Short mmCIF file of C-alpha atoms in Angstrom, two decimals:
data_model
loop_
_atom_site.label_atom_id
_atom_site.label_comp_id
_atom_site.label_asym_id
_atom_site.label_seq_id
_atom_site.Cartn_x
_atom_site.Cartn_y
_atom_site.Cartn_z
CA UNK D 136 -22.62 17.08 -12.78
CA UNK D 137 -23.43 17.28 -16.49
CA UNK D 138 -20.78 15.79 -18.77
CA UNK D 139 -20.49 16.95 -22.39
CA UNK D 140 -18.20 16.08 -25.29
CA UNK D 141 -16.83 18.64 -27.75
CA UNK D 142 -14.76 17.87 -30.88
CA UNK D 143 -13.62 21.48 -31.10
CA UNK D 144 -9.99 20.82 -30.17
CA UNK D 145 -8.64 22.81 -33.12
CA UNK D 146 -10.63 25.88 -32.06
CA UNK D 147 -10.35 25.45 -28.34
CA UNK D 148 -9.44 29.12 -27.93
CA UNK D 149 -12.94 30.03 -29.20
CA UNK D 150 -14.82 28.08 -26.51
CA UNK D 151 -16.65 30.34 -24.07
CA UNK D 152 -16.39 28.86 -20.59
CA UNK D 153 -15.20 29.67 -17.09
CA UNK D 154 -12.00 27.67 -17.56
CA UNK D 155 -10.14 25.64 -20.17
CA UNK D 156 -7.43 23.23 -19.12
CA UNK D 157 -4.60 21.86 -21.20
CA UNK D 158 -1.85 19.42 -20.28
CA UNK D 159 1.80 20.39 -20.60
CA UNK D 160 4.76 18.01 -20.66
CA UNK D 161 7.92 19.09 -18.86
CA UNK D 162 10.15 18.04 -21.75
CA UNK D 163 8.43 20.10 -24.48
CA UNK D 164 8.42 23.75 -25.53
CA UNK D 165 5.79 25.08 -23.13
CA UNK D 166 4.67 28.02 -25.23
CA UNK D 167 4.36 26.09 -28.50
CA UNK D 168 2.79 22.99 -26.96
CA UNK D 169 -0.84 23.82 -27.78
CA UNK D 170 -3.17 26.11 -29.69
CA UNK D 171 -3.97 27.88 -26.42
CA UNK D 172 -0.42 28.69 -25.35
CA UNK D 173 0.51 29.82 -28.87
CA UNK D 174 -2.23 32.47 -28.62
CA UNK D 175 -0.67 34.08 -25.56
CA UNK D 176 0.86 37.39 -26.67
CA UNK D 177 1.89 38.83 -23.30
CA UNK D 178 5.61 38.73 -22.56
CA UNK D 179 4.83 39.06 -18.85
CA UNK D 180 2.66 35.94 -18.84
CA UNK D 181 5.09 34.04 -21.07
CA UNK D 182 7.93 34.82 -18.67
CA UNK D 183 5.72 33.84 -15.72
CA UNK D 184 5.04 30.46 -17.31
CA UNK D 185 8.69 29.90 -18.21
CA UNK D 186 9.96 30.86 -14.75
CA UNK D 187 7.28 29.46 -12.43
CA UNK D 188 5.82 26.48 -14.26
CA UNK D 189 7.99 23.41 -14.70
CA UNK D 190 5.06 21.16 -15.74
CA UNK D 191 5.84 18.60 -13.08
CA UNK D 192 3.13 16.02 -12.45
CA UNK D 193 0.26 17.67 -10.59
CA UNK D 194 1.61 21.22 -10.92
CA UNK D 195 -1.08 23.79 -11.73
CA UNK D 196 -1.00 27.38 -12.88
CA UNK D 197 -4.16 29.46 -13.45
CA UNK D 198 -4.08 32.35 -15.94
CA UNK D 199 -6.84 34.96 -16.16
CA UNK D 200 -8.31 37.01 -19.00
CA UNK D 201 -5.83 36.15 -21.74
CA UNK D 202 -6.19 38.09 -24.99
CA UNK D 203 -7.35 36.05 -28.03
CA UNK D 204 -8.88 33.37 -25.78
CA UNK D 205 -12.60 33.49 -24.92
CA UNK D 206 -12.41 31.39 -21.74
CA UNK D 207 -12.15 33.40 -18.52
CA UNK D 208 -9.28 31.26 -17.27
CA UNK D 209 -6.61 28.97 -18.66
CA UNK D 210 -5.50 26.20 -16.34
CA UNK D 211 -2.17 24.66 -17.27
CA UNK D 212 -1.74 21.18 -15.79
CA UNK D 213 1.70 19.65 -15.46
CA UNK D 214 1.99 16.11 -16.82
CA UNK D 215 5.68 15.41 -16.22
CA UNK D 216 7.82 13.80 -18.91
CA UNK D 217 6.03 12.67 -22.05
CA UNK D 218 7.82 9.32 -22.11
CA UNK D 219 6.54 8.51 -18.62
CA UNK D 220 2.97 9.75 -19.09
CA UNK D 221 0.52 6.94 -18.35
CA UNK D 222 -3.23 6.46 -17.96
CA UNK D 223 -2.75 6.60 -14.18
CA UNK D 224 -0.97 9.95 -14.50
CA UNK D 225 -3.74 11.20 -16.78
CA UNK D 226 -6.42 10.26 -14.25
CA UNK D 227 -4.50 11.94 -11.42
CA UNK D 228 -4.19 15.07 -13.59
CA UNK D 229 -7.98 15.15 -14.11
CA UNK D 230 -8.48 14.73 -10.34
CA UNK D 231 -6.08 17.58 -9.60
CA UNK D 232 -7.86 19.73 -12.16
CA UNK D 233 -11.35 19.22 -10.75
CA UNK D 234 -10.13 19.93 -7.20
CA UNK D 235 -8.53 23.15 -8.48
CA UNK D 236 -11.80 24.15 -10.12
CA UNK D 237 -13.71 23.53 -6.89
CA UNK D 238 -11.22 25.59 -4.86
CA UNK D 239 -11.57 28.46 -7.37
CA UNK D 240 -15.39 28.31 -7.30
CA UNK D 241 -15.51 27.34 -10.98
CA UNK D 242 -18.89 25.82 -11.82
CA UNK D 243 -18.17 24.72 -15.41
CA UNK D 244 -14.95 23.97 -17.25
CA UNK D 245 -13.45 22.25 -20.29
CA UNK D 246 -10.60 19.75 -20.24
CA UNK D 247 -8.41 18.75 -23.17
CA UNK D 248 -6.11 16.55 -21.07
CA UNK D 249 -7.31 13.36 -22.80
CA UNK D 250 -5.62 14.53 -26.01
CA UNK D 251 -2.18 14.17 -24.46
CA UNK D 252 -2.50 10.38 -24.18
CA UNK D 253 -0.56 8.33 -26.70
CA UNK D 254 -2.59 7.23 -29.72
CA UNK D 255 -2.14 3.53 -28.89
CA UNK D 256 -3.88 3.90 -25.52
CA UNK D 257 -7.59 3.01 -25.30
CA UNK D 258 -9.15 6.41 -24.70
CA UNK D 259 -12.57 4.91 -23.98
CA UNK D 260 -11.26 3.03 -20.94
CA UNK D 261 -9.12 5.98 -19.86
CA UNK D 262 -11.98 8.45 -19.92
CA UNK D 263 -14.32 5.97 -18.22
CA UNK D 264 -11.93 5.63 -15.28
CA UNK D 265 -11.24 9.37 -15.30
CA UNK D 266 -14.94 10.26 -15.08
CA UNK D 267 -15.31 7.86 -12.15
CA UNK D 268 -12.37 9.54 -10.38
CA UNK D 269 -13.64 13.04 -11.16
CA UNK D 270 -17.10 12.35 -9.80
CA UNK D 271 -15.65 10.59 -6.77
CA UNK D 272 -13.53 13.68 -6.11
CA UNK D 273 -16.60 15.92 -6.28
CA UNK D 274 -18.76 13.72 -4.03
CA UNK D 275 -19.64 15.42 -0.77
CA UNK D 276 -22.00 14.13 1.88
CA UNK D 277 -24.67 16.75 2.66
CA UNK D 278 -27.75 14.74 3.66
CA UNK D 279 -27.78 15.70 7.35
CA UNK D 280 -25.89 19.01 7.13
CA UNK D 281 -28.09 22.11 7.41
CA UNK D 282 -25.82 24.60 5.64
CA UNK D 283 -24.72 23.33 2.24
CA UNK D 284 -21.54 24.54 0.55
CA UNK D 285 -22.09 26.38 -2.72
CA UNK D 286 -18.89 25.07 -4.32
CA UNK D 287 -20.15 22.69 -6.97
CA UNK D 288 -19.13 21.71 -10.49
CA UNK D 289 -22.22 22.03 -12.67
CA UNK D 290 -20.79 21.08 -16.06
CA UNK D 291 -17.64 19.35 -17.31
CA UNK D 292 -16.83 19.26 -21.04
CA UNK D 293 -14.25 16.89 -22.51
CA UNK D 294 -12.57 18.47 -25.53
CA UNK D 295 -11.37 16.01 -28.16
CA UNK D 296 -11.20 15.59 -31.94
CA UNK D 297 -13.84 14.26 -34.30
CA UNK D 298 -12.05 10.93 -34.76
CA UNK D 299 -12.11 10.04 -31.05
CA UNK D 300 -15.41 11.71 -30.18
CA UNK D 301 -17.68 8.64 -30.27
CA UNK D 302 -15.48 6.31 -28.24
CA UNK D 303 -14.76 9.04 -25.71
CA UNK D 304 -18.48 9.72 -25.39
CA UNK D 305 -19.17 6.01 -24.84
CA UNK D 306 -16.43 5.84 -22.21
CA UNK D 307 -17.69 8.98 -20.49
CA UNK D 308 -21.25 7.62 -20.42
CA UNK D 309 -20.08 4.34 -18.89
CA UNK D 310 -17.99 6.24 -16.35
CA UNK D 311 -20.98 8.39 -15.47
CA UNK D 312 -23.20 5.34 -14.91
CA UNK D 313 -20.59 3.72 -12.68
CA UNK D 314 -19.88 6.93 -10.78
CA UNK D 315 -23.58 7.47 -10.08
CA UNK D 316 -23.81 3.95 -8.68
CA UNK D 317 -20.77 4.61 -6.50
CA UNK D 318 -22.30 7.89 -5.29
CA UNK D 319 -25.53 6.13 -4.33
CA UNK D 320 -23.55 3.49 -2.45
CA UNK D 321 -21.46 6.12 -0.65
CA UNK D 322 -24.50 8.17 0.33
CA UNK D 323 -26.26 5.12 1.79
CA UNK D 324 -23.17 4.12 3.75
CA UNK D 325 -22.52 7.64 5.04
CA UNK D 326 -26.07 8.07 6.34
CA UNK D 327 -26.41 7.63 10.11
CA UNK D 328 -27.93 4.36 11.22
CA UNK D 329 -31.04 6.02 12.64
CA UNK D 330 -31.87 6.98 9.04
CA UNK D 331 -30.30 4.16 7.03
CA UNK D 332 -32.25 1.33 8.63
CA UNK D 333 -33.05 -2.02 6.99
CA UNK D 334 -36.37 -0.47 5.94
CA UNK D 335 -34.54 2.44 4.31
CA UNK D 336 -32.33 0.07 2.32
CA UNK D 337 -35.45 -1.82 1.22
CA UNK D 338 -37.06 1.45 0.14
CA UNK D 339 -33.96 2.38 -1.88
CA UNK D 340 -34.03 -1.03 -3.58
CA UNK D 341 -37.68 -0.47 -4.55
CA UNK D 342 -36.70 2.87 -6.08
CA UNK D 343 -34.33 0.99 -8.40
CA UNK D 344 -37.26 -1.13 -9.58
CA UNK D 345 -39.23 2.06 -10.25
CA UNK D 346 -36.30 3.50 -12.22
CA UNK D 347 -35.46 0.46 -14.38
CA UNK D 348 -37.88 -1.89 -16.14
CA UNK D 349 -35.27 -4.65 -16.09
CA UNK D 350 -35.20 -4.72 -12.28
CA UNK D 351 -37.73 -6.24 -9.91
CA UNK D 352 -37.54 -6.31 -6.12
CA UNK D 353 -38.96 -8.63 -3.48
CA UNK D 354 -38.81 -7.65 0.19
CA UNK D 355 -39.24 -10.36 2.83
CA UNK D 356 -40.12 -9.63 6.46
CA UNK D 357 -39.75 -11.71 9.60
CA UNK D 358 -42.63 -14.10 8.90
CA UNK D 359 -41.35 -15.05 5.43
CA UNK D 360 -37.76 -15.39 6.63
CA UNK D 361 -38.92 -17.55 9.54
CA UNK D 362 -40.81 -19.88 7.20
CA UNK D 363 -37.66 -20.28 5.11
CA UNK D 364 -35.77 -21.41 8.20
CA UNK D 365 -33.27 -18.54 8.34
CA UNK D 366 -32.75 -18.94 12.08
CA UNK D 367 -29.13 -17.74 12.02
CA UNK D 368 -30.19 -14.45 10.41
CA UNK D 369 -33.12 -14.09 12.81
CA UNK D 370 -30.89 -14.76 15.82
CA UNK D 371 -28.91 -11.60 15.05
CA UNK D 372 -31.92 -9.43 14.22
CA UNK D 373 -34.00 -10.34 17.28
CA UNK D 374 -31.89 -8.18 19.60
CA UNK D 375 -33.14 -4.98 17.95
CA UNK D 376 -36.55 -3.34 17.77
CA UNK D 377 -35.74 -2.40 14.16
CA UNK D 378 -37.41 -5.01 11.92
CA UNK D 379 -35.21 -7.14 9.67
CA UNK D 380 -35.53 -7.14 5.88
CA UNK D 381 -34.36 -9.74 3.39
CA UNK D 382 -34.06 -7.91 0.08
CA UNK D 383 -34.05 -9.70 -3.26
CA UNK D 384 -33.14 -7.64 -6.36
CA UNK D 385 -33.49 -9.29 -9.76
CA UNK D 386 -32.00 -7.94 -12.99
CA UNK D 387 -33.42 -9.60 -16.11
CA UNK D 388 -31.24 -9.31 -19.19
CA UNK D 389 -32.93 -8.29 -22.45
CA UNK D 390 -30.95 -10.87 -24.39
CA UNK D 391 -31.74 -14.56 -24.25
CA UNK D 392 -28.98 -16.91 -23.19
CA UNK D 393 -28.76 -20.26 -21.47
CA UNK D 394 -26.30 -19.17 -18.81
CA UNK D 395 -27.19 -19.56 -15.15
CA UNK D 396 -27.48 -16.34 -13.14
CA UNK D 397 -24.86 -14.66 -11.00
CA UNK D 398 -25.86 -13.99 -7.39
CA UNK D 399 -24.28 -11.11 -5.45
CA UNK D 400 -24.85 -10.95 -1.69
CA UNK D 401 -24.21 -7.90 0.49
CA UNK D 402 -23.97 -7.92 4.27
CA UNK D 403 -26.50 -5.40 5.60
CA UNK D 404 -25.82 -4.82 9.30
CA UNK D 405 -27.02 -1.21 9.49
CA UNK D 406 -25.52 -0.81 12.94
CA UNK D 407 -23.20 -3.22 14.73
CA UNK D 408 -22.84 -2.64 18.45
CA UNK D 409 -21.30 -6.09 18.77
CA UNK D 410 -24.36 -7.31 20.65
CA UNK D 411 -23.73 -8.78 24.11
CA UNK D 412 -20.02 -9.00 23.14
CA UNK D 413 -20.04 -5.21 23.05
CA UNK D 414 -17.55 -3.28 20.92
CA UNK D 415 -15.28 -0.57 22.39
CA UNK D 416 -17.06 2.80 22.47
CA UNK D 417 -14.29 4.91 20.91
CA UNK D 418 -14.94 3.68 17.36
CA UNK D 419 -18.45 2.28 17.64
CA UNK D 420 -19.89 5.23 15.70
CA UNK D 421 -18.14 3.85 12.61
CA UNK D 422 -20.26 0.71 12.79
CA UNK D 423 -22.91 2.38 10.65
CA UNK D 424 -20.53 1.26 7.87
CA UNK D 425 -21.18 -2.42 8.60
CA UNK D 426 -23.76 -2.32 5.81
CA UNK D 427 -21.27 -1.41 3.08
CA UNK D 428 -21.78 -4.82 1.49
CA UNK D 429 -25.47 -3.95 1.15
CA UNK D 430 -24.75 -0.45 -0.17
CA UNK D 431 -22.38 -2.01 -2.72
CA UNK D 432 -25.18 -4.24 -4.02
CA UNK D 433 -27.59 -1.28 -4.23
CA UNK D 434 -25.04 0.88 -6.07
CA UNK D 435 -24.10 -1.98 -8.40
CA UNK D 436 -27.72 -2.55 -9.40
CA UNK D 437 -27.98 1.10 -10.40
CA UNK D 438 -25.13 0.50 -12.86
CA UNK D 439 -26.01 -2.94 -14.28
CA UNK D 440 -29.18 -1.97 -16.24
CA UNK D 441 -27.46 1.04 -17.82
CA UNK D 442 -24.55 -1.08 -19.03
CA UNK D 443 -27.07 -3.65 -20.34
CA UNK D 444 -25.14 -6.61 -18.96
CA UNK D 445 -26.13 -9.76 -20.91
CA UNK D 446 -26.63 -11.96 -17.87
CA UNK D 447 -29.37 -12.40 -15.29
CA UNK D 448 -28.04 -11.10 -11.97
CA UNK D 449 -29.61 -11.43 -8.54
CA UNK D 450 -28.76 -9.34 -5.50
CA UNK D 451 -29.48 -10.55 -1.97
CA UNK D 452 -29.27 -8.35 1.12
CA UNK D 453 -29.93 -9.69 4.62
CA UNK D 454 -30.42 -6.46 6.56
CA UNK D 455 -30.77 -5.95 10.32
CA UNK D 456 -29.10 -4.41 13.36
CA UNK D 457 -26.87 -6.17 15.90
CA UNK D 458 -27.91 -4.77 19.27
CA UNK D 459 -27.73 -5.89 22.92
CA UNK D 460 -31.03 -6.59 24.66
CA UNK D 461 -32.87 -9.26 26.57
CA UNK D 462 -33.66 -10.91 23.24
CA UNK D 463 -30.11 -10.88 21.87
CA UNK D 464 -27.90 -13.84 21.11
CA UNK D 465 -25.77 -14.83 24.09
CA UNK D 466 -22.30 -16.39 23.97
CA UNK D 467 -22.82 -20.13 24.15
CA UNK D 468 -26.18 -20.12 22.36
CA UNK D 469 -26.68 -22.62 19.54
CA UNK D 470 -28.75 -21.68 16.48
CA UNK D 471 -29.84 -23.61 13.40
CA UNK D 472 -29.09 -22.18 9.97
CA UNK D 473 -31.28 -22.48 6.89
CA UNK D 474 -28.94 -25.21 5.65
CA UNK D 475 -29.67 -27.32 8.73
CA UNK D 476 -26.17 -26.90 10.13
CA UNK D 477 -26.05 -25.78 13.75
CA UNK D 478 -23.80 -22.98 14.96
CA UNK D 479 -22.46 -22.27 18.45
CA UNK D 480 -22.21 -18.55 19.06
CA UNK D 481 -18.91 -17.92 20.83
CA UNK D 482 -18.85 -14.19 20.09
CA UNK D 483 -21.98 -12.18 19.25
CA UNK D 484 -19.77 -9.69 17.41
CA UNK D 485 -19.09 -12.34 14.77
CA UNK D 486 -22.62 -11.77 13.49
CA UNK D 487 -21.99 -11.00 9.82
CA UNK D 488 -21.28 -14.62 8.97
CA UNK D 489 -24.55 -15.63 10.68
CA UNK D 490 -26.68 -13.53 8.36
CA UNK D 491 -24.55 -14.34 5.30
CA UNK D 492 -24.68 -18.11 5.79
CA UNK D 493 -28.47 -18.10 5.42
CA UNK D 494 -28.23 -15.87 2.34
CA UNK D 495 -25.65 -18.24 0.82
CA UNK D 496 -28.02 -21.15 1.40
CA UNK D 497 -30.96 -19.21 -0.06
CA UNK D 498 -28.85 -18.48 -3.17
CA UNK D 499 -28.96 -22.18 -4.11
CA UNK D 500 -32.59 -21.82 -5.25
CA UNK D 501 -31.40 -19.85 -8.29
CA UNK D 502 -29.05 -22.61 -9.47
CA UNK D 503 -26.33 -19.96 -9.77
CA UNK D 504 -23.29 -20.11 -12.00
CA UNK D 505 -21.45 -18.04 -9.42
CA UNK D 506 -22.11 -16.43 -6.03
CA UNK D 507 -20.11 -13.48 -4.71
CA UNK D 508 -20.62 -12.17 -1.18
CA UNK D 509 -19.38 -8.77 -0.06
CA UNK D 510 -18.96 -7.92 3.61
CA UNK D 511 -17.16 -5.71 6.09
CA UNK D 512 -16.51 -8.98 7.85
CA UNK D 513 -13.33 -8.93 9.93
CA UNK D 514 -10.92 -6.54 11.59
CA UNK D 515 -8.34 -9.24 10.94
CA UNK D 516 -8.50 -8.45 7.22
CA UNK D 517 -7.64 -4.82 7.99
CA UNK D 518 -4.64 -5.97 10.03
CA UNK D 519 -3.51 -8.22 7.17
CA UNK D 520 -4.09 -5.96 4.16
CA UNK D 521 -4.67 -2.45 5.51
CA UNK D 522 -6.76 -0.06 3.43
CA UNK D 523 -5.32 -0.80 -0.02
CA UNK D 524 -6.34 -4.34 -0.93
CA UNK D 525 -9.72 -6.00 -0.43
CA UNK D 526 -9.43 -9.56 0.82
CA UNK D 527 -10.44 -12.17 -1.78
CA UNK D 528 -11.34 -15.73 -0.88
CA UNK D 529 -12.65 -18.27 -3.39
CA UNK D 530 -13.22 -21.96 -3.98
CA UNK D 531 -12.53 -21.54 -7.71
CA UNK D 532 -9.16 -20.55 -9.19
CA UNK D 533 -10.58 -19.35 -12.52
CA UNK D 534 -13.05 -17.00 -10.84
CA UNK D 535 -10.34 -15.72 -8.49
CA UNK D 536 -8.07 -14.90 -11.45
CA UNK D 537 -10.87 -12.99 -13.19
CA UNK D 538 -11.64 -10.98 -10.05
CA UNK D 539 -7.94 -10.16 -9.56
CA UNK D 540 -7.71 -9.02 -13.21
CA UNK D 541 -10.82 -6.85 -12.83
CA UNK D 542 -9.36 -5.33 -9.68
CA UNK D 543 -6.18 -4.37 -11.50
CA UNK D 544 -7.97 -2.83 -14.48
CA UNK D 545 -10.33 -0.83 -12.25
CA UNK D 546 -7.64 0.31 -9.79
CA UNK D 547 -9.75 -1.39 -7.09
CA UNK D 548 -7.31 -4.18 -6.15
CA UNK D 549 -7.83 -7.42 -4.26
CA UNK D 550 -5.40 -9.85 -2.65
CA UNK D 551 -6.22 -13.52 -2.61
CA UNK D 552 -6.13 -15.27 0.75
CA UNK D 553 -6.40 -19.02 1.39
CA UNK D 554 -9.56 -21.00 2.03
CA UNK D 555 -8.00 -24.19 3.31
CA UNK D 556 -9.75 -27.14 4.94
CA UNK D 557 -7.02 -27.18 7.60
CA UNK D 558 -8.42 -23.98 9.11
CA UNK D 559 -11.80 -25.64 9.74
CA UNK D 560 -10.31 -27.30 12.82
CA UNK D 561 -10.39 -23.86 14.45
CA UNK D 562 -14.17 -23.75 13.95
CA UNK D 563 -14.91 -27.05 15.67
CA UNK D 564 -17.45 -27.04 18.49
CA UNK D 565 -18.35 -29.64 21.11
CA UNK D 566 -21.96 -28.47 21.04
CA UNK D 567 -22.75 -27.68 17.38
CA UNK D 568 -21.63 -28.40 13.84
CA UNK D 569 -19.61 -25.18 13.74
CA UNK D 570 -18.45 -22.38 16.00
CA UNK D 571 -19.04 -18.85 14.72
CA UNK D 572 -15.46 -17.81 15.41
CA UNK D 573 -12.09 -19.51 15.33
CA UNK D 574 -10.34 -17.37 17.90
CA UNK D 575 -7.69 -14.70 17.48
CA UNK D 576 -5.46 -16.30 14.85
CA UNK D 577 -6.21 -16.16 11.11
CA UNK D 578 -9.49 -14.35 11.77
CA UNK D 579 -10.22 -13.30 8.18
CA UNK D 580 -9.42 -16.79 6.91
CA UNK D 581 -11.52 -18.66 9.46
CA UNK D 582 -14.45 -16.32 8.75
CA UNK D 583 -14.17 -17.12 5.04
CA UNK D 584 -13.84 -20.84 5.81
CA UNK D 585 -17.03 -20.61 7.86
CA UNK D 586 -18.86 -19.12 4.86
CA UNK D 587 -17.39 -21.71 2.51
CA UNK D 588 -19.28 -24.39 4.46
CA UNK D 589 -22.50 -22.89 3.07
CA UNK D 590 -21.21 -22.46 -0.50
CA UNK D 591 -20.21 -26.01 -1.33
CA UNK D 592 -22.50 -26.55 -4.33
CA UNK D 593 -21.48 -23.63 -6.56
CA UNK D 594 -18.55 -21.42 -7.55
CA UNK D 595 -18.10 -18.84 -4.82
CA UNK D 596 -16.02 -15.79 -3.97
CA UNK D 597 -15.98 -13.74 -0.79
CA UNK D 598 -14.77 -10.13 -0.66
CA UNK D 599 -13.83 -8.86 2.81
CA UNK D 600 -14.04 -5.08 2.45
CA UNK D 601 -13.52 -4.19 6.12
CA UNK D 602 -10.38 -2.22 5.26
CA UNK D 603 -11.46 -0.67 1.97
CA UNK D 604 -15.15 0.28 2.33
CA UNK D 605 -14.53 3.49 4.25
CA UNK D 606 -11.74 5.84 5.30
CA UNK D 607 -10.87 6.79 8.86
CA UNK D 608 -8.96 9.92 7.82
CA UNK D 609 -11.19 12.37 5.96
CA UNK D 610 -13.99 10.11 7.13
CA UNK D 611 -16.41 8.66 4.65
CA UNK D 612 -17.29 5.70 2.51
CA UNK D 613 -15.32 4.87 -0.64
CA UNK D 614 -17.83 3.00 -2.81
CA UNK D 615 -15.43 0.08 -3.15
CA UNK D 616 -15.64 -2.58 -4.53
CA UNK D 617 -18.14 -1.34 -7.13
CA UNK D 618 -15.44 -0.49 -9.74
CA UNK D 619 -13.99 -3.99 -9.36
CA UNK D 620 -17.38 -5.70 -9.66
CA UNK D 621 -18.43 -3.62 -12.67
CA UNK D 622 -15.22 -4.49 -14.53
CA UNK D 623 -15.67 -8.14 -13.57
CA UNK D 624 -19.21 -8.16 -14.99
CA UNK D 625 -18.11 -6.29 -18.14
CA UNK D 626 -15.34 -8.86 -18.69
CA UNK D 627 -17.81 -11.73 -18.29
CA UNK D 628 -20.24 -9.93 -20.58
CA UNK D 629 -17.50 -9.75 -23.22
CA UNK D 630 -16.69 -13.44 -22.84
CA UNK D 631 -13.44 -12.90 -20.94
#
C-alpha cells in the first residue's frame, strides 16, 4: 500500500479520489463540522445524516456522488464525544475506515481523521501507530492460496495542513517501516512448516543483508555448531531430517559510540511435534507457529536499518524442527550445553529452552549490554496471561521498566513475572545440573528460571509470547512483539 501526505485540508472537496473520509463528533453540529459537510446542498442527504448518523464511535455512513465534491464517495466516521476523543479512539477510527474501504472495493482513499486530534497531542506518534494498525488490518495471507482476492487498498492519502505536514510524514514513514517488518514476520509465521524450514528462515535473513548495507548475516550449519559445543541445540535438531541452522544477523550502526551491543534471540522451532513426548493431534497443526520468536527477529531487522538506530544490534536464531524418530531425544537423556552445564531431559516437548540456552551462552562472545530472548515457550504463560499480555521475565529492574513502558506506548503490553531463585528447586535433577522442566506448577516461571541460569553475566530479559504471537480465532500470526521491541529500541536510541 502506497502512503501519501497532502496538506490540502482547506480544499479537501477538490481532491479527486474514490473516497474521502472525515471524522464527526457526536456533540457538534454535524453539517457545519467540516468543509466537506458544508458543501452538501441536498436536503435529502442532510436529513439522512441528521436522522441516521449519530456519530457514535465506529459508526460509518457512506455518501455517493455529492454535488460540489470531486470525490466519488464521502465516508463520515463517528468519533463519539469530542471531550473523550483519544489517540486510541483515533486509531480505531482509522481501522474501521480501512475495513469499510475494503468491503466497498475501494482501492484508494483519503483520510482527514488526524485533524480531529487535539493540538496538544503528538500527531507524529499517533499517525505512526495508526499506519501500523491500518497495514495490519489490510494484511492477508495469500502465499499458498491459488485464487487471490481482488479487494486491496492500493493508495492511502493522509490529509493534513501545511504546519503538521512534515511531522505527520515522518510518523507515517516510521509506521510504514514498522508495519512492513510486522508483515514480513506474519508472513513467515503463517507459512506452513514444509515451506518455512530452517533453511527458508536463513534464506530470508540473507535477503535482509542484500537489502540493507548495514546488515550482514552469518549462517552456521551442523559442523560449525558442533564445534562450538551446542549439544543442547543439536539434541533437539537431530530427530529431524531437516538440517538445523544457527543464524547470526548483525546490524552495524553508522554512528560511532562506545556502547556495547544489544543481542536479540528468537526461538526458531519451525515445527514442534513435541518429539517423543508427542503433542495432542487436535492442535498440532498450530505448532508451525513455534518459530514466532525467529520471525520476530527477522521482522525487527527489516525495521532497524530504516529507523537508523544508533546502536549495534545482533540477532541470533537457533532454527530446527522437533520431531520424533530413532535419533530423537528420549525422556531421561542427559545432554551437555555449550556452557558446560548438563541437562536431564524429562520432557522432550520442553525443547525451546534447550536451543535457547546455547544461544544465550553464544551471546556472551559479543560482550552485550543487554540480551533479550523471544519465544513461544510455554502453554503455562497462556494460562496465566491469556492472549493480551506477553510474559516478561528479567534479571534487571531498570530494563524491565523500560520494556513495560515501551509495551504501553506501542499498545503491545507485557506483564512482569518473577524470576526467583526459590523456583530453581523445581529444576533440580539427581542425574544432571538441571532438569529441562519443573513439572506442572509455575511452568512459565520455571522455564524462565532455567534460561536465567545461562544469562548470569549480562542484563537479560525473556519474552514468552506463547499467548500473543498468533490468534486461534480468525487464525493467523499477529507480529507481536515487534511494536514493543521497536519502541524499546527507539527509547534507548533517544537516551530514555
